Coordinates of C-alpha atoms and ligand atoms in Angstrom, one line a residue:
M30 CA 63.8 55.1 120.2
N31 CA 66.6 52.5 120.6
I32 CA 70.0 53.6 119.7
H33 CA 72.4 50.8 119.0
S34 CA 75.0 52.4 116.9
M35 CA 77.7 49.8 117.1
E36 CA 76.3 46.5 118.1
K37 CA 76.8 43.1 116.7
I38 CA 75.1 39.7 117.1
V39 CA 77.2 36.8 118.2
I40 CA 75.8 33.2 117.6
R41 CA 77.3 29.9 118.7
G42 CA 75.4 27.8 116.2
G43 CA 74.8 24.2 115.4
K44 CA 72.1 23.6 118.0
P45 CA 68.6 22.5 116.9
L46 CA 66.0 25.2 117.7
V47 CA 63.1 23.7 119.6
G48 CA 60.1 25.4 121.0
E49 CA 57.5 28.0 120.2
I50 CA 57.8 31.5 118.7
E51 CA 55.0 34.0 118.5
T52 CA 54.8 36.0 115.3
S53 CA 54.5 39.8 115.7
G54 CA 52.5 42.2 113.6
M55 CA 53.5 42.8 110.0
K56 CA 56.0 45.6 109.4
N57 CA 54.8 46.2 105.8
A58 CA 51.2 46.5 106.9
A59 CA 52.0 48.5 110.1
L60 CA 53.8 51.3 108.2
P61 CA 51.2 52.3 105.7
I62 CA 48.5 52.0 108.4
I63 CA 50.5 54.3 110.7
F64 CA 50.8 56.9 107.9
G65 CA 47.2 56.2 107.0
C66 CA 46.3 57.6 110.4
L67 CA 47.2 61.1 109.0
L68 CA 44.0 60.9 107.0
V69 CA 41.9 60.6 110.1
K70 CA 41.0 63.7 112.2
D71 CA 40.3 61.5 115.2
R72 CA 41.9 59.0 117.5
C73 CA 42.9 55.6 116.1
V74 CA 44.1 52.8 118.3
I75 CA 46.4 50.4 116.4
E76 CA 47.0 47.0 118.0
N77 CA 49.6 44.3 117.3
L78 CA 52.2 46.8 116.1
P79 CA 55.7 45.2 115.9
D80 CA 58.2 46.6 118.3
I81 CA 60.8 47.6 115.7
D82 CA 62.8 50.6 114.7
D83 CA 60.8 51.3 111.5
V84 CA 57.6 51.6 113.6
D85 CA 59.4 53.9 116.0
V86 CA 60.7 56.1 113.2
S87 CA 57.2 56.3 111.5
L88 CA 55.6 57.3 114.8
T89 CA 58.3 59.9 115.5
I90 CA 57.7 61.4 112.0
L91 CA 54.0 61.7 112.8
E92 CA 54.7 63.2 116.2
D93 CA 57.0 65.8 114.7
M94 CA 54.1 66.7 112.4
G95 CA 51.9 67.4 115.4
A96 CA 50.1 64.1 115.9
K97 CA 49.5 62.9 119.4
V98 CA 51.0 59.5 119.8
E99 CA 50.5 57.5 123.0
R100 CA 51.8 54.0 123.8
L101 CA 49.1 52.0 125.5
D102 CA 51.1 48.8 125.8
R103 CA 54.1 47.2 124.1
T104 CA 52.2 46.6 120.8
T105 CA 49.3 49.1 121.0
Y106 CA 49.5 52.8 120.2
A107 CA 46.8 55.5 120.0
I108 CA 47.5 58.0 117.2
D109 CA 45.5 61.2 116.9
A110 CA 46.3 63.2 113.8
T111 CA 43.6 65.9 114.3
N112 CA 46.1 68.7 114.5
V113 CA 48.9 67.6 112.1
R114 CA 50.6 70.0 109.7
G115 CA 51.5 68.6 106.2
G116 CA 54.8 69.3 104.5
C117 CA 56.9 69.5 107.6
S118 CA 58.2 66.0 108.1
S119 CA 61.9 65.6 109.0
L120 CA 64.1 64.8 106.0
A121 CA 66.6 62.9 108.2
L122 CA 63.8 60.6 109.5
V123 CA 62.1 60.2 106.1
R124 CA 65.5 59.1 104.6
K125 CA 65.7 56.2 107.1
L126 CA 62.6 54.5 105.6
R127 CA 61.4 53.2 102.3
A128 CA 57.9 53.3 103.7
S129 CA 58.0 57.1 104.2
Y130 CA 56.8 57.3 100.6
Y131 CA 53.4 56.6 102.2
L132 CA 53.5 60.2 103.5
L133 CA 53.1 61.4 100.0
G134 CA 49.8 59.5 99.5
A135 CA 48.6 60.4 103.0
E136 CA 49.4 64.1 102.7
I137 CA 47.8 64.3 99.3
G138 CA 44.7 62.5 100.7
R139 CA 44.5 64.9 103.6
Y140 CA 45.6 68.2 102.2
G141 CA 45.4 67.8 98.4
K142 CA 49.2 68.5 98.4
A143 CA 52.4 67.0 99.8
Y144 CA 56.0 67.9 100.4
V145 CA 58.1 65.0 101.5
G146 CA 61.8 64.1 101.4
S147 CA 62.8 61.3 99.0
P148 CA 62.5 57.9 100.8
G149 CA 65.4 55.7 101.9
G150 CA 65.3 52.0 102.7
C151 CA 67.2 48.9 101.7
D152 CA 69.5 49.1 98.7
F153 CA 68.4 46.5 96.1
G154 CA 69.5 48.6 93.1
C155 CA 67.3 51.3 91.6
R156 CA 63.9 51.7 93.3
P157 CA 61.9 54.2 91.3
I158 CA 58.6 55.7 92.3
D159 CA 57.3 56.5 88.8
Q160 CA 54.2 54.4 89.3
H161 CA 53.3 56.2 92.5
I162 CA 53.7 59.5 90.7
K163 CA 51.6 58.3 87.7
G164 CA 48.8 57.5 90.1
F165 CA 49.0 60.9 91.9
E166 CA 49.0 62.6 88.5
A167 CA 46.0 60.6 87.4
L168 CA 44.2 61.8 90.5
G169 CA 44.8 65.5 89.5
C170 CA 48.2 66.3 91.1
T171 CA 51.1 68.1 89.5
V172 CA 54.2 66.3 90.8
R173 CA 57.7 67.9 90.9
M174 CA 61.0 66.6 92.2
D175 CA 62.7 69.4 94.0
G176 CA 66.2 68.4 95.0
S177 CA 65.8 65.8 97.7
Y178 CA 62.1 66.5 98.0
V179 CA 59.0 65.3 96.1
E180 CA 56.2 67.9 95.8
A181 CA 52.7 67.2 94.7
V182 CA 49.8 69.7 94.4
A183 CA 46.3 69.1 93.2
H184 CA 45.6 72.7 92.0
N185 CA 42.0 71.9 91.1
G186 CA 41.4 69.3 93.8
L187 CA 41.6 65.5 93.6
K188 CA 39.2 63.5 91.4
G189 CA 38.6 59.8 91.2
T190 CA 39.8 58.1 88.1
N191 CA 41.0 54.9 86.4
I192 CA 44.7 54.0 86.9
F193 CA 46.4 51.1 85.2
F194 CA 49.8 50.4 86.6
D195 CA 52.6 49.4 84.2
L196 CA 53.9 46.9 86.8
V197 CA 52.8 45.4 90.0
S198 CA 53.9 47.6 92.9
V199 CA 53.0 47.1 96.5
G200 CA 54.0 50.7 97.4
A201 CA 52.2 52.4 94.5
T202 CA 49.0 50.4 95.1
M203 CA 48.9 51.4 98.8
N204 CA 49.9 55.0 98.1
V205 CA 47.1 55.5 95.6
M206 CA 44.7 54.0 98.1
L207 CA 45.8 56.5 100.7
A208 CA 45.5 59.4 98.2
A209 CA 42.2 58.3 96.8
V210 CA 40.2 57.2 99.8
C211 CA 38.7 60.7 100.4
A212 CA 39.0 61.9 96.7
P213 CA 35.6 62.8 95.2
G214 CA 34.3 60.2 92.7
V215 CA 35.4 56.6 92.0
T216 CA 39.0 55.5 91.6
V217 CA 39.8 52.1 90.1
I218 CA 43.3 50.7 90.3
E219 CA 44.1 48.0 87.8
N220 CA 47.1 45.7 87.8
A221 CA 47.1 46.3 91.6
A222 CA 49.4 44.3 93.9
R223 CA 47.5 41.6 95.9
E224 CA 49.7 41.2 99.0
P225 CA 47.9 40.6 102.4
H226 CA 49.2 44.0 103.6
I227 CA 47.2 45.6 100.8
V228 CA 44.1 43.9 102.2
D229 CA 45.1 45.0 105.7
L230 CA 45.4 48.7 104.7
A231 CA 42.0 48.5 102.9
N232 CA 40.4 46.9 106.0
F233 CA 41.9 49.6 108.2
L234 CA 40.6 52.4 106.0
N235 CA 37.2 50.8 105.7
T236 CA 37.0 50.4 109.5
C237 CA 37.5 54.2 109.5
G238 CA 34.6 54.6 107.1
G239 CA 36.4 54.2 103.7
Q240 CA 34.7 52.4 100.8
I241 CA 37.3 50.2 99.2
S242 CA 36.5 46.9 97.6
G243 CA 38.5 44.4 95.6
A244 CA 41.7 44.6 97.8
G245 CA 43.5 41.2 97.4
T246 CA 42.5 41.1 93.7
D247 CA 44.2 42.9 90.8
T248 CA 41.3 45.4 90.6
I249 CA 40.7 47.7 93.5
K250 CA 37.7 50.1 93.5
I251 CA 37.7 53.1 95.8
K252 CA 34.5 55.2 96.3
G253 CA 35.7 58.5 97.8
V254 CA 34.2 59.4 101.1
D255 CA 34.0 62.9 102.7
S256 CA 36.0 62.0 105.8
L257 CA 37.3 59.2 107.9
H258 CA 36.6 58.5 111.6
G259 CA 38.7 56.9 114.3
C260 CA 38.7 53.2 115.0
T261 CA 40.5 50.3 116.8
Y262 CA 42.4 48.1 114.4
A263 CA 44.8 45.1 114.8
I264 CA 47.6 44.6 112.3
I265 CA 47.9 41.1 110.7
P266 CA 50.8 38.8 111.6
D267 CA 54.0 39.2 109.7
M268 CA 54.3 36.4 107.1
I269 CA 58.0 37.3 106.4
E270 CA 58.9 37.1 110.1
A271 CA 57.1 33.7 110.4
G272 CA 58.7 32.5 107.2
T273 CA 62.1 33.4 108.6
Y274 CA 61.5 31.3 111.7
M275 CA 60.2 28.4 109.6
I276 CA 63.5 28.4 107.8
A277 CA 65.3 28.6 111.2
A278 CA 63.6 25.3 112.2
A279 CA 64.7 23.6 109.0
A280 CA 68.2 25.0 108.9
T281 CA 69.0 23.9 112.4
K282 CA 67.2 20.5 112.1
G283 CA 65.0 21.7 114.9
H284 CA 61.3 21.7 115.6
L285 CA 59.4 25.0 116.0
K286 CA 55.8 25.8 116.5
I287 CA 55.3 29.3 115.0
T288 CA 52.1 30.8 116.4
N289 CA 49.9 33.8 115.5
V290 CA 50.1 33.2 111.8
I291 CA 47.6 33.1 108.9
P292 CA 48.8 29.8 107.3
R293 CA 47.2 30.9 103.9
H294 CA 49.6 33.8 103.7
L295 CA 52.5 31.3 104.1
E296 CA 51.5 29.0 101.3
S297 CA 54.2 29.8 98.8
I298 CA 56.8 29.4 101.5
T299 CA 55.3 26.2 102.9
A300 CA 55.1 24.7 99.4
K301 CA 58.8 25.3 98.7
L302 CA 59.9 24.0 102.1
C303 CA 57.8 20.8 101.6
E304 CA 59.4 20.4 98.1
M305 CA 62.8 20.6 99.8
G306 CA 61.8 17.8 102.2
V307 CA 60.8 19.9 105.2
S308 CA 57.7 18.8 107.2
V309 CA 55.2 21.6 107.8
V310 CA 52.0 20.9 109.8
E311 CA 49.4 23.7 109.5
G312 CA 46.9 24.5 112.3
D313 CA 44.3 27.3 112.4
D314 CA 46.7 29.9 113.5
F315 CA 50.1 28.2 113.7
V316 CA 52.5 26.1 111.7
E317 CA 54.9 23.5 113.0
V318 CA 58.1 23.0 111.1
F319 CA 60.6 20.1 111.5
L320 CA 62.8 17.8 109.5
E321 CA 62.3 14.1 109.0
K322 CA 64.4 13.6 105.9
P323 CA 67.4 15.3 104.3
L324 CA 67.0 18.6 102.5
T325 CA 67.1 18.6 98.7
G326 CA 67.7 21.5 96.4
V327 CA 64.9 23.3 94.6
N328 CA 64.2 26.1 92.1
V329 CA 62.6 29.3 93.4
K330 CA 61.6 32.4 91.5
T331 CA 60.4 35.4 93.5
M332 CA 57.1 37.0 92.3
P333 CA 54.5 39.4 93.6
Y334 CA 51.9 37.7 95.9
P335 CA 50.8 35.0 95.8
G336 CA 54.2 34.0 94.4
F337 CA 57.3 33.4 96.5
P338 CA 58.1 36.7 98.3
T339 CA 61.3 38.5 97.4
D340 CA 61.6 39.4 101.1
M341 CA 62.2 35.6 101.8
Q342 CA 64.8 35.2 99.1
P343 CA 68.0 35.6 101.2
Q344 CA 66.6 33.4 103.9
M345 CA 65.7 30.7 101.3
A346 CA 69.3 30.9 99.9
V347 CA 70.7 29.8 103.3
L348 CA 68.5 26.7 103.3
M349 CA 69.5 26.0 99.7
C350 CA 73.2 26.2 100.8
L351 CA 72.5 23.4 103.3
A352 CA 70.5 21.2 100.9
S353 CA 72.0 18.4 98.9
G354 CA 72.3 19.1 95.2
R355 CA 71.8 22.2 93.2
S356 CA 69.3 25.0 93.6
N357 CA 68.4 27.9 91.3
L358 CA 67.2 31.1 92.8
H359 CA 65.7 33.7 90.4
E360 CA 65.1 37.2 91.8
S361 CA 62.5 38.7 89.5
V362 CA 61.2 41.6 91.6
F363 CA 64.4 43.7 92.3
D364 CA 67.5 44.3 90.1
N365 CA 70.2 43.8 92.7
R366 CA 69.2 41.7 95.7
F367 CA 72.1 39.3 95.8
R368 CA 74.8 41.5 97.5
Y369 CA 74.5 39.3 100.6
T370 CA 75.7 36.2 98.8
E371 CA 79.3 37.5 99.2
E372 CA 78.8 37.2 103.0
L373 CA 77.5 33.7 102.7
I374 CA 80.5 32.8 100.4
R375 CA 82.7 33.9 103.3
M376 CA 81.1 31.2 105.3
G377 CA 81.9 28.6 102.7
A378 CA 78.7 28.7 100.7
L379 CA 78.9 27.7 97.0
I380 CA 77.0 30.4 95.2
K381 CA 77.4 31.8 91.7
V382 CA 75.5 34.9 90.9
D383 CA 74.7 35.9 87.3
G384 CA 72.6 39.0 87.1
K385 CA 69.2 38.2 88.7
R386 CA 69.9 34.5 89.1
A387 CA 72.0 32.6 91.7
L388 CA 73.1 29.0 91.3
I389 CA 73.6 27.4 94.7
E390 CA 75.4 24.1 95.3
G391 CA 74.6 22.5 98.6
T392 CA 77.3 21.8 101.1
P393 CA 77.0 19.7 104.3
S394 CA 77.9 22.6 106.5
L395 CA 79.0 26.2 106.5
R396 CA 81.9 27.6 108.6
P397 CA 81.7 30.5 111.1
A398 CA 82.9 33.9 110.0
R399 CA 82.5 37.6 110.8
V400 CA 79.9 38.8 108.3
R401 CA 77.6 41.8 108.0
A402 CA 74.0 42.5 107.3
V403 CA 73.9 44.3 104.0
D404 CA 70.1 44.9 104.3
L405 CA 67.2 43.9 106.6
R406 CA 66.3 40.4 105.2
A407 CA 69.9 39.7 104.2
G408 CA 70.8 40.3 107.9
A409 CA 68.1 37.8 108.9
A410 CA 69.7 35.3 106.5
M411 CA 73.1 35.8 108.2
V412 CA 71.4 35.0 111.5
L413 CA 70.0 31.8 110.0
A414 CA 73.4 30.8 108.6
G415 CA 75.0 31.5 112.0
L416 CA 72.3 29.4 113.8
A417 CA 73.0 26.5 111.4
T418 CA 76.7 26.6 111.7
E419 CA 78.9 25.2 114.5
G420 CA 81.3 27.7 116.0
E421 CA 81.0 31.4 116.6
T422 CA 79.5 33.6 113.8
E423 CA 79.5 37.4 114.3
I424 CA 77.2 39.7 112.4
D425 CA 77.8 43.4 112.1
N426 CA 75.5 46.2 111.1
I427 CA 72.6 44.7 113.0
Q428 CA 70.7 48.0 113.2
L429 CA 69.4 47.0 109.7
I430 CA 68.0 43.7 111.2
E431 CA 66.3 45.6 114.1
R432 CA 64.5 47.8 111.6
G433 CA 62.2 44.9 110.9
Y434 CA 62.4 42.0 113.5
D435 CA 60.7 42.4 116.8
D436 CA 62.9 40.9 119.6
L437 CA 64.8 38.6 117.2
V438 CA 67.4 37.7 119.8
G439 CA 64.9 37.1 122.6
K440 CA 62.6 34.9 120.4
L441 CA 65.5 32.7 119.2
R442 CA 67.0 32.4 122.7
G443 CA 63.6 31.2 123.9
C444 CA 64.0 28.2 121.6
G445 CA 67.5 27.3 122.8
A446 CA 69.7 29.4 120.5
D447 CA 73.0 30.6 121.9
I448 CA 72.7 34.2 120.5
R449 CA 73.6 37.5 122.1
K450 CA 74.1 41.2 121.3
E451 CA 77.4 42.8 122.1
N452 CA 79.1 46.1 121.5
A453 CA 81.0 45.9 118.3
V454 CA 84.6 47.2 118.3
Ligands
UD1_7 C1 57.7 46.8 99.2 C2 58.2 46.3 100.6 C3 59.4 45.5 100.4 C4 59.2 44.3 99.5 C5 58.5 44.8 98.2 C6 58.0 43.7 97.3 C7 57.6 48.1 102.1 C8 58.1 49.3 102.9 N1 58.5 47.5 101.3 O1 58.7 47.6 98.6 O2 59.8 45.0 101.7 O3 60.4 43.7 99.1 O4 57.3 45.6 98.5 O5 57.1 42.8 98.0 O6 56.5 47.7 102.2 N2 58.9 49.8 90.8 C9 59.0 50.7 89.8 N3 58.3 51.9 89.9 C10 57.5 52.2 90.9 C11 57.4 51.3 92.0 C12 58.1 50.1 91.9 O7 59.7 50.4 88.8 O8 56.9 53.3 91.0 C13 59.6 48.5 90.7 C14 60.6 48.3 91.8 O9 61.8 48.9 91.5 C15 60.7 46.8 92.0 C16 59.2 46.4 91.7 O10 58.6 47.5 91.0 O11 61.5 46.3 91.0 C17 58.4 46.1 92.9 O12 58.4 47.1 93.8 P1 57.3 47.4 94.9 O13 56.3 46.3 94.9 O14 56.8 48.8 94.7 O15 58.2 47.4 96.2 P2 58.3 48.5 97.4 O16 57.0 49.1 97.6 O17 59.5 49.3 97.1

C-alpha cells in the first residue's frame, strides 16, 4: 500500500488540456465486488480494478481475514476466500472506508452473522445505516450496535423476504444483495437504487451462479442459491472519474477524448455540460469534450441515478464558477456536502451556500491559492480549479484524492497539465 502521509499537489494552471485519457474501473463497483468475493469459496479473478487506495485497503482487509489475494497485473487480482474467518476484520482498516459496510452484508451472507467495525469514509454530515439494518433484520438478523462495532446474527438462519426501503440508498441496496444472494427463498427489494454499480454487482454475483434479476430498476428480485462458484469478471468504467475529466476539458478550454467509458452512464453529466455550452461528441466507448462557445450558468440538482450524481457536484461547482451568469446547485442526497466551497472562495469564487443549496456567480477567472481537499470529490474539484487557473495552486490533504482516482497526476500530465506531487511541509 502507498504511504503518502504529507504530500501535496502543485499545479501551474491556465493551460488547455489536450489529448486522450483512459478511464479506470469504477471505485464504487470495485469495492462491493471485492467484498462480494467473501461469499465465494473459490477463486475469483477480478479485472479492471482501479489502482487506488480504497481498493488496496479493501484487499488488505480480506487478506487479514485469511483470503488469498494475488496481483496478476496492474488492474487484475485473484481473490480466493475459501478459508476466510468472519468477524476478525481490522477496525483501523474498516474505519478508513465507507465501503467497509459491505463486509456486514458479505459476512451475513457467508456465515449468517457479522461483526464489523463502524465504517468511515467522506464526511458529508450524518450518514446513517438504518436502511441496511432494516434489510438485515427483515432477512432474519438481530442487529446490535456494540460500541464501535455492528453485530448481526441470524439465530434461526436467513430467509428471503420483501424489503421496501424508506429512501433510495446505494449502499443498502448492495448490502442486502450480498446478504440475500445465498439466503433460502426469494428476496424482493423495492425502492432499490438503480446505479450502474448496482447492475455491476448483480452481474458479478450472477456470473458466480447467483440468481438476481431487475438490477438497474427499482425492484430487484433475488432467488437464493445454495452456493456461489469462482469466475472471471471485469469491473465497469468509472463514470465519476470520466465525468471529472470531462469537466477538466471544459474548465481548461481544452479538448479531451475520454476513452473506455459507457456513454449511457454519463448522460446526466453530458446533458448538463451541453446546456452550459460545452460540446460533447459521443462514440461507442468514448466521449470527446471541447468548447466552441462561452460557458453559461445552469441549475443542477443532485439525485440518485439516473439523476445528476452527487459525486459530480463539487466538480460541477468549479465549472459554474467559470461560467457567465448565475448557477444554482442543489444537493439533495447528502446533508452537508458544501464544505469545499470555502476553499473555492479562497480562490476568488463567488459562492453563497444556504443549507443544501449554493448560489454561484460566474467570474472570468479564479486566482491561485493554497487549498485543501476536504473529501475525495472535493479534492478533485480543487484540482480542476487549479488546472483552470493561471499561477500556482497548491492542494493539501491529497491522500483523500488518491483514495479514488487512479493515477490522476499521470493522466493529467499526459494531456499537457503542469502538475506534480511534492512533499508538503
Ligand atoms: C454511496 C457512494 C458515494 C455516493 C453515494 C450516492 C460508496 C462507497 N459510496 O454512498 O460515493 O456519493 O452512494 O451515490 O459507494 N441514508 C440513510 N440511511 C441509510 C443509508 C443511506 O438515511 O441506511 C441516506 C444517506 O445519509 C444519504 C442518502 O441516504 O443522505 C443516500 O445515501 P447512499 O445512497 O446510501 O450513499 P452511500 O452508500 O453512503
